[in-house]
CSV table of C-alpha atoms in Angstrom, one decimal:
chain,number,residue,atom,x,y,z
A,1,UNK,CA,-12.8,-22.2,12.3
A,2,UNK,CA,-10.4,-22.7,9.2
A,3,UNK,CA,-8.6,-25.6,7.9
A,4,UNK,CA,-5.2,-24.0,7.4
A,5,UNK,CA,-2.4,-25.6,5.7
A,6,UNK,CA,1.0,-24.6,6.5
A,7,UNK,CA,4.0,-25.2,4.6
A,8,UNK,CA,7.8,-24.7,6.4
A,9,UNK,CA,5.3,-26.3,9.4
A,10,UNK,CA,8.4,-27.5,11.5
A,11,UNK,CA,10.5,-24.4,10.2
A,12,UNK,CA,11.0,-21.0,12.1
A,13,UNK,CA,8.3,-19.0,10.0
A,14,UNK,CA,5.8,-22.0,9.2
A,15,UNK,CA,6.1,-23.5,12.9
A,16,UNK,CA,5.6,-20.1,14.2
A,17,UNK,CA,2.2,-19.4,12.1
A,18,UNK,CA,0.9,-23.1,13.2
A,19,UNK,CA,1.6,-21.8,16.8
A,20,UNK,CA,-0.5,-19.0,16.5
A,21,UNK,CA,-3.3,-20.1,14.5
A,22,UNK,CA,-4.0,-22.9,16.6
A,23,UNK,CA,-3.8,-20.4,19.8
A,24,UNK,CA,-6.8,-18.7,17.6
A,25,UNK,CA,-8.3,-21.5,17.4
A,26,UNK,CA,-7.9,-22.8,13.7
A,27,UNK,CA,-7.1,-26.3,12.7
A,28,UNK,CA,-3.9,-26.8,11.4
A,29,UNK,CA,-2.7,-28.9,8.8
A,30,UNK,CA,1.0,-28.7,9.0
A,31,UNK,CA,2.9,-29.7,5.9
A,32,UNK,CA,6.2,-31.7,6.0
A,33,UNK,CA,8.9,-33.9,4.2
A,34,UNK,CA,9.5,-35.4,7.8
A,35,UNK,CA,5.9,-36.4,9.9
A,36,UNK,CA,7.9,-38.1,12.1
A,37,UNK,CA,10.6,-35.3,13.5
A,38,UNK,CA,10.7,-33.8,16.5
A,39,UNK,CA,9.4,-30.5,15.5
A,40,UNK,CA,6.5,-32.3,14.0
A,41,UNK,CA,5.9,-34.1,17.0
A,42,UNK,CA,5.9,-31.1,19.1
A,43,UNK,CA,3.0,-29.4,16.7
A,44,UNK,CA,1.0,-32.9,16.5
A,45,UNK,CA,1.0,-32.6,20.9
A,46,UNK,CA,-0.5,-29.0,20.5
A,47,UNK,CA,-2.9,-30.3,18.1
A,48,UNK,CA,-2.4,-30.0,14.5
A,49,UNK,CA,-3.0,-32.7,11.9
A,50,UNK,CA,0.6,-33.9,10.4
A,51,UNK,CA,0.5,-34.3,6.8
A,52,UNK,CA,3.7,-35.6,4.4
A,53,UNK,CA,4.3,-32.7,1.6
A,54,UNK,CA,7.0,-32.7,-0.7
A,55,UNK,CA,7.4,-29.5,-2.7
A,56,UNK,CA,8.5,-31.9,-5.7
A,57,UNK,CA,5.8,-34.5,-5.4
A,58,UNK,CA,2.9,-32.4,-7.0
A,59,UNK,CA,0.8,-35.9,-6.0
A,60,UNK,CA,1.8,-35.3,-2.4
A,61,UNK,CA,1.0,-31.3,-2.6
A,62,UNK,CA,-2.7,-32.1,-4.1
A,63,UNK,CA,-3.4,-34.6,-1.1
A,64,UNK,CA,-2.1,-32.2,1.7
A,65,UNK,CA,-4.5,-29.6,0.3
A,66,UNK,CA,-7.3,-31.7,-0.5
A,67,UNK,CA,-10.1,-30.5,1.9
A,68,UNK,CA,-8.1,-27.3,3.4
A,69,UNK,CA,-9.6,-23.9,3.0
A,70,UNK,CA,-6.5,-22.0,3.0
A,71,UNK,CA,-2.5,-22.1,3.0
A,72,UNK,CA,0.3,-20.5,4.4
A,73,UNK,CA,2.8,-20.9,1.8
A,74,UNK,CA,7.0,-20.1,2.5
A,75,UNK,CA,9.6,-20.8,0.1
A,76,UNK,CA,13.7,-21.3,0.4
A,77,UNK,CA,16.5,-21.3,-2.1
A,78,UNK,CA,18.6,-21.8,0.6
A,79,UNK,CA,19.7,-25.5,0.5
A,80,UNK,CA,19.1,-26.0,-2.8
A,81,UNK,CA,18.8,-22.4,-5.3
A,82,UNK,CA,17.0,-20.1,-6.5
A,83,UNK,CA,15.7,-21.4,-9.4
A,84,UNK,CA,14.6,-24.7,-6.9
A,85,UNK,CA,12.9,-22.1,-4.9
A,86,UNK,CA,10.8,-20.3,-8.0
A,87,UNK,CA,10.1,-23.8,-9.2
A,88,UNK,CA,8.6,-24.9,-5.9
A,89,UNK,CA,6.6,-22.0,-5.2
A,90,UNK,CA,5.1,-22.1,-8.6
A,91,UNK,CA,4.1,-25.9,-8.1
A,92,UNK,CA,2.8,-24.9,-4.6
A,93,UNK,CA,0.9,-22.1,-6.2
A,94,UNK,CA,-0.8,-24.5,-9.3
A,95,UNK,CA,-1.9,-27.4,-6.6
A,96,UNK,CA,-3.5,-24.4,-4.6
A,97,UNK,CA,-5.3,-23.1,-7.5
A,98,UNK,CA,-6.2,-26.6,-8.4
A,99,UNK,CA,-8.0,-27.4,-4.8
A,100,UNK,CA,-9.4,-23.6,-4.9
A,101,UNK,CA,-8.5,-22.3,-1.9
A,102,UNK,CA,-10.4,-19.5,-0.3
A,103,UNK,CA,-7.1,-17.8,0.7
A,104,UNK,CA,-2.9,-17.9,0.3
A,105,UNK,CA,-1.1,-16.1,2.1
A,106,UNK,CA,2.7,-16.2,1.0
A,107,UNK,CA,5.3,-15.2,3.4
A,108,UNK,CA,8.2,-13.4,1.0
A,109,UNK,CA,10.6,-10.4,2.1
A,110,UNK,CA,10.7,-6.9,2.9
A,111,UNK,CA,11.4,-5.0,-0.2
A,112,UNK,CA,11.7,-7.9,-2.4
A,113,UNK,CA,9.3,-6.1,-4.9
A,114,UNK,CA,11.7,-3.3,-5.1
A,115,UNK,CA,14.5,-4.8,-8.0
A,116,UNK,CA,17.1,-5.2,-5.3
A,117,UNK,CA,19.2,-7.2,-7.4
A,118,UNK,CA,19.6,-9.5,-4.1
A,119,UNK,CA,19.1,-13.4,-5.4
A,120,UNK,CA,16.7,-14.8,-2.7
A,121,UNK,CA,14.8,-11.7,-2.8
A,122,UNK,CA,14.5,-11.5,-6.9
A,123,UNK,CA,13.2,-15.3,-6.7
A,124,UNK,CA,11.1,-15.0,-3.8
A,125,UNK,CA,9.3,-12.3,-6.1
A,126,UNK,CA,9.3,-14.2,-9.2
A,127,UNK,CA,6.7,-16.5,-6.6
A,128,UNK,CA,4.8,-13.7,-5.5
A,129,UNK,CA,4.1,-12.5,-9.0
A,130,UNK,CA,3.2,-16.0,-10.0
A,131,UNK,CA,0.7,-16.1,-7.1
A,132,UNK,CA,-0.7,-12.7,-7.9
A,133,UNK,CA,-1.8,-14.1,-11.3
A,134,UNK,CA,-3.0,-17.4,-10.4
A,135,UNK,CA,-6.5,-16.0,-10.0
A,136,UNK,CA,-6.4,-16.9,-6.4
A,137,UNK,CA,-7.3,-14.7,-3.1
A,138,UNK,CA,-3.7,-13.7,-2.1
A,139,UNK,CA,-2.1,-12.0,0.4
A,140,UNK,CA,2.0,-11.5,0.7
A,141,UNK,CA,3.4,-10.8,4.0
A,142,UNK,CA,7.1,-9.8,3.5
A,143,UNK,CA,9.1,-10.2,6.7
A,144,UNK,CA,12.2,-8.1,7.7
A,145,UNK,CA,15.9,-9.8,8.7
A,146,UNK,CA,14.9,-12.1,11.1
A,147,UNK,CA,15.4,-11.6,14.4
A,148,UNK,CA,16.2,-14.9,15.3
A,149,UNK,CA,19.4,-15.1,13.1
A,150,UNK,CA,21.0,-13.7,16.3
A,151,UNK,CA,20.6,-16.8,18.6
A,152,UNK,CA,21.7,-19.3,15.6
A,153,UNK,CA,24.7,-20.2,13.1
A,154,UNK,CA,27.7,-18.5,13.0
A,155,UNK,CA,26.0,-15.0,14.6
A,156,UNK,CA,25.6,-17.0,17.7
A,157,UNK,CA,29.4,-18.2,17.5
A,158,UNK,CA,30.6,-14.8,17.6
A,159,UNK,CA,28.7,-14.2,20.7
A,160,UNK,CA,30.2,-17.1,22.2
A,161,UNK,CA,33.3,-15.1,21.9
A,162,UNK,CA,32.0,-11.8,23.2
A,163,UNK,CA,31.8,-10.4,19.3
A,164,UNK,CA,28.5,-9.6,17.2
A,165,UNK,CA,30.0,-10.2,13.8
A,166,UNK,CA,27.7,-8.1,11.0
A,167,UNK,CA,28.2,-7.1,7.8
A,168,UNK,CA,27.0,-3.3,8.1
A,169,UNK,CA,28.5,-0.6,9.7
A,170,UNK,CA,27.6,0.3,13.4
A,171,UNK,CA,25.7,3.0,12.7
A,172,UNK,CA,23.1,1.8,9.8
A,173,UNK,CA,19.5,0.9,10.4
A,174,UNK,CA,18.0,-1.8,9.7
A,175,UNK,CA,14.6,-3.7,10.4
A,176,UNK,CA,13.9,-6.4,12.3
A,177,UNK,CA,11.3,-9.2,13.3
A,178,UNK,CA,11.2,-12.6,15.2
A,179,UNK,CA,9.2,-15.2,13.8
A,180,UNK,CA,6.6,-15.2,16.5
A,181,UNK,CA,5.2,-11.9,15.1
A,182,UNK,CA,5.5,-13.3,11.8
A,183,UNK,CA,3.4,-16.4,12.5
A,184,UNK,CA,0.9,-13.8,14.5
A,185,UNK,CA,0.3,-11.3,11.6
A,186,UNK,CA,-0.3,-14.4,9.0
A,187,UNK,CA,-2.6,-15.9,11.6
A,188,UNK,CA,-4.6,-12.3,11.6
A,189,UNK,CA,-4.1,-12.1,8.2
A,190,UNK,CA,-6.3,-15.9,8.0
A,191,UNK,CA,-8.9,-14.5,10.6
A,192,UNK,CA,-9.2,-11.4,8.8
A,193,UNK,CA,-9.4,-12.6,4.9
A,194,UNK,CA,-11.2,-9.7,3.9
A,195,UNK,CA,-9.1,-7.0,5.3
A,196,UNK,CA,-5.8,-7.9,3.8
A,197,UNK,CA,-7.0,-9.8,0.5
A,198,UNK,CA,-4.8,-8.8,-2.9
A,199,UNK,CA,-2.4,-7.0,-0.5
A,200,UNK,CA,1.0,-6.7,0.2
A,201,UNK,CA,2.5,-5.8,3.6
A,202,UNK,CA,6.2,-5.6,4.3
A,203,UNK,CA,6.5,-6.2,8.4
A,204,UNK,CA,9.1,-5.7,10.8
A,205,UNK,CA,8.8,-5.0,14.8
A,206,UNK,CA,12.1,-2.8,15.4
A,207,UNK,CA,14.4,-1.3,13.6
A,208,UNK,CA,17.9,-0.9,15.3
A,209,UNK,CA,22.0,-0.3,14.3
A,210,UNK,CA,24.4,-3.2,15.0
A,211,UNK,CA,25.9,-0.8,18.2
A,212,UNK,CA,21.9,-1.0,19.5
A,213,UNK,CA,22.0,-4.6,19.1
A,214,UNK,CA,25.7,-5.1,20.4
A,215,UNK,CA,24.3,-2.7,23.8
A,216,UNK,CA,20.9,-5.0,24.0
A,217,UNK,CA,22.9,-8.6,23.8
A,218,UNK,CA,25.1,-7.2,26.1
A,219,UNK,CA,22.5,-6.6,28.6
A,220,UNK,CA,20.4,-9.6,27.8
A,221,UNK,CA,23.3,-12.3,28.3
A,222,UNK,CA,25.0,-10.5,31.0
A,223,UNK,CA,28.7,-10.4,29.3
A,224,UNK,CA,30.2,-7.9,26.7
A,225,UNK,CA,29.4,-8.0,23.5
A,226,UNK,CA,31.1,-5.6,21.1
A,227,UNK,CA,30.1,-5.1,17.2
A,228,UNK,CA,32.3,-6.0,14.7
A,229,UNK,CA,32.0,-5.2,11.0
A,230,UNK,CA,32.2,-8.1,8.9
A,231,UNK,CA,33.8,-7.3,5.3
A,232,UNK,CA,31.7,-7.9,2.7
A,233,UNK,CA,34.5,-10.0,0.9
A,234,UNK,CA,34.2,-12.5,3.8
A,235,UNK,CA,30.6,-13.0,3.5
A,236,UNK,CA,31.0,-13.1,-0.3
A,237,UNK,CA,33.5,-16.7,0.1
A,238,UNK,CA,30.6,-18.4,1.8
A,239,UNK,CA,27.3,-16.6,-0.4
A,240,UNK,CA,27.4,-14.1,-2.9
A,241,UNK,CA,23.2,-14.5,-2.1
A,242,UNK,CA,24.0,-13.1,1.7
A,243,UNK,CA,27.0,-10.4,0.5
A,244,UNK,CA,24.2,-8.8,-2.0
A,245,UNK,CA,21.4,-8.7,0.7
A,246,UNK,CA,24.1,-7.1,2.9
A,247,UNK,CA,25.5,-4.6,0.5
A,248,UNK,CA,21.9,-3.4,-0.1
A,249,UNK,CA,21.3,-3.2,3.8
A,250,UNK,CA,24.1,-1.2,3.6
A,251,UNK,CA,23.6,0.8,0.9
A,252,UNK,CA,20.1,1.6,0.2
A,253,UNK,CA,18.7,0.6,3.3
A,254,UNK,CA,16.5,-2.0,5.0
A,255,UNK,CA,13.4,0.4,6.1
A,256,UNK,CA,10.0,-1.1,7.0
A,257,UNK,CA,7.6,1.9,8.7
A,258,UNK,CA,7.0,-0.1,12.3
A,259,UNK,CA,5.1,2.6,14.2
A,260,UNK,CA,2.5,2.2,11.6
A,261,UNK,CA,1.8,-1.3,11.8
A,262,UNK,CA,1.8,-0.7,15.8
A,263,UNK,CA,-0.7,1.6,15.1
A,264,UNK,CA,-2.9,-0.7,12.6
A,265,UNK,CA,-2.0,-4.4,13.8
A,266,UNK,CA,-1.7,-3.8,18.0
A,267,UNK,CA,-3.1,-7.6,18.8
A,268,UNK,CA,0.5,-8.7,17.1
A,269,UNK,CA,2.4,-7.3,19.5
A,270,UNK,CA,5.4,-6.4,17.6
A,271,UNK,CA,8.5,-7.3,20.3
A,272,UNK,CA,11.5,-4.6,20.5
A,273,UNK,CA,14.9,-6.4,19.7
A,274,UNK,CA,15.5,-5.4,23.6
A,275,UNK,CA,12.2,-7.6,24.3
A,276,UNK,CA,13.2,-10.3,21.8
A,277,UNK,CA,17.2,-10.7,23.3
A,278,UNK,CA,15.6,-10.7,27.2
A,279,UNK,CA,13.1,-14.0,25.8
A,280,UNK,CA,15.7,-16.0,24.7
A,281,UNK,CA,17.9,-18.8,27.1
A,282,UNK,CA,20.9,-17.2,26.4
A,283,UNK,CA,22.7,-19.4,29.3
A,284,UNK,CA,21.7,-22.8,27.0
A,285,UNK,CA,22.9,-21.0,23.8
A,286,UNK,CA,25.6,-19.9,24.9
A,287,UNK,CA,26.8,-22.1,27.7
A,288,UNK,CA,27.5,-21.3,31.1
């Protein structure tokens, strides 16, 4: 059994990897600016120790992973920047190093490693490289678009209104994965250090056009949804961060080779979008 400590614990990605490694039967430290949220209290019920982090309190850092043997580490610009972001990772990266960890694994983004010019990706690898040369046992796991973006914010307004508002045309590809798979591949990823040490493994489940998604909401709430492309000028008034990351969806292409890691990684599970739509409580979300 590990002592894992997991950053982003009462996030989507960090909440979801406490899920699963406690299902494998790990202990979890889960790492937190707020011990005492609901979130937090909902992992502490399942088991996991709750410890106070602050990504800007280095003396809070080298306390949460005093004692752990490894960490699952996620960094955001979003709600502050992305110079916040590189500046955090880099000071969860030294207090790792400096309680020698047997094992990081950083969760980043597909194709961030491939100059994309996209903000959040560029800083997200600015951490991974800084983790690469920190001397310690490393592993990045870089997530597709999340699937979970479609049951949240203003994707889940549009749906209200029978519309799936999205930036790409109807027709253009993309990959996709929910946060559940994302916590169960780090959790593997823990169990099997040796296997994916110094690697780095961009993951997605599905990879569908807006018009499949549009077709699978449809079915999965039970009312019409219709795809609508969103101009790119329109996402650029609220982030240029989100209008770049679209344009290169668009553009280049999002593409992450899913029947492989089917192949290699079955105990994941990898959920369709189909699968994914038909789990959620669309009559909650959405309102009946």
């Amino acid at each position: 059994m590990l002592t894992v400590a997991v950053t982003g614990a009462t996030g989507a990605q960090g909440g979801a990897t406490a899920r699963a490694l406690l299902a494998a039967g790990h202990h979890v430290r889960a790492l937190t600016r707020a011990p005492g949220s609901p979130a937090a209290t909902a992992l502490h019920a399942l088991g996991a120790e709750i410890r106070h982090a602050d990504f800007d309190d280095r003396a809070s850092l080298d306390a949460a992973l005093t004692g752990a043997d490894a960490l699952f580490a996620v960094t955001t610009p979003f709600g502050t920047d992305t110079d916040t972001e590189v500046r955090q990772g880099r000071a969860l990266v030294d207090a790792a190093a400096a309680a020698r960890l047997a094992h990081v694994v950083l969760t980043s983004a597909a194709h961030a490693d491939r100059g994309t010019g996209v903000p959040h990706y560029e800083s997200k690898h600015q951490v991974e490289r800084y983790l690469c040369a920190s001397g310690l046992p490393w592993t990045v796991i870089a997530p597709a678009a999340f699937m979970d973006n479609h049951a949240d914010g203003w994707t889940l307004s549009g749906l209200r209104e029978g519309v799936f508002g999205w930036p790409m045309p109807a027709d253009r590809p993309f990959a996709l994965v929910p946060a559940t798979d994302i916590g169960a591949f780090a959790a593997l990823a823990f169990t099997r250090r040796t296997a994916f040490v110094g690697r780095r493994i961009d993951i997605a489940s599905d990879t569908c056009t807006p018009e499949q998604i549009a077709a699978a909401l449809t079915t999965a709430t039970g009312r019409p949804i219709a795809h609508h492309e969103v101009a790119l000028d329109v996402v650029r008034t609220h982030s240029a961060d989100l209008a770049a990351m679209f344009a290169y969806f668009t553009s280049t292409g999002l593409d992450v080779d899913t029947p492989a890691l089917r192949r290699a990684y079955p105990e994941v599970g990898w959920q369709t979008f189909t699968d994914w739509a038909a789990g959620q409580d669309w009559e909650t979300l959405l309102g009946r």
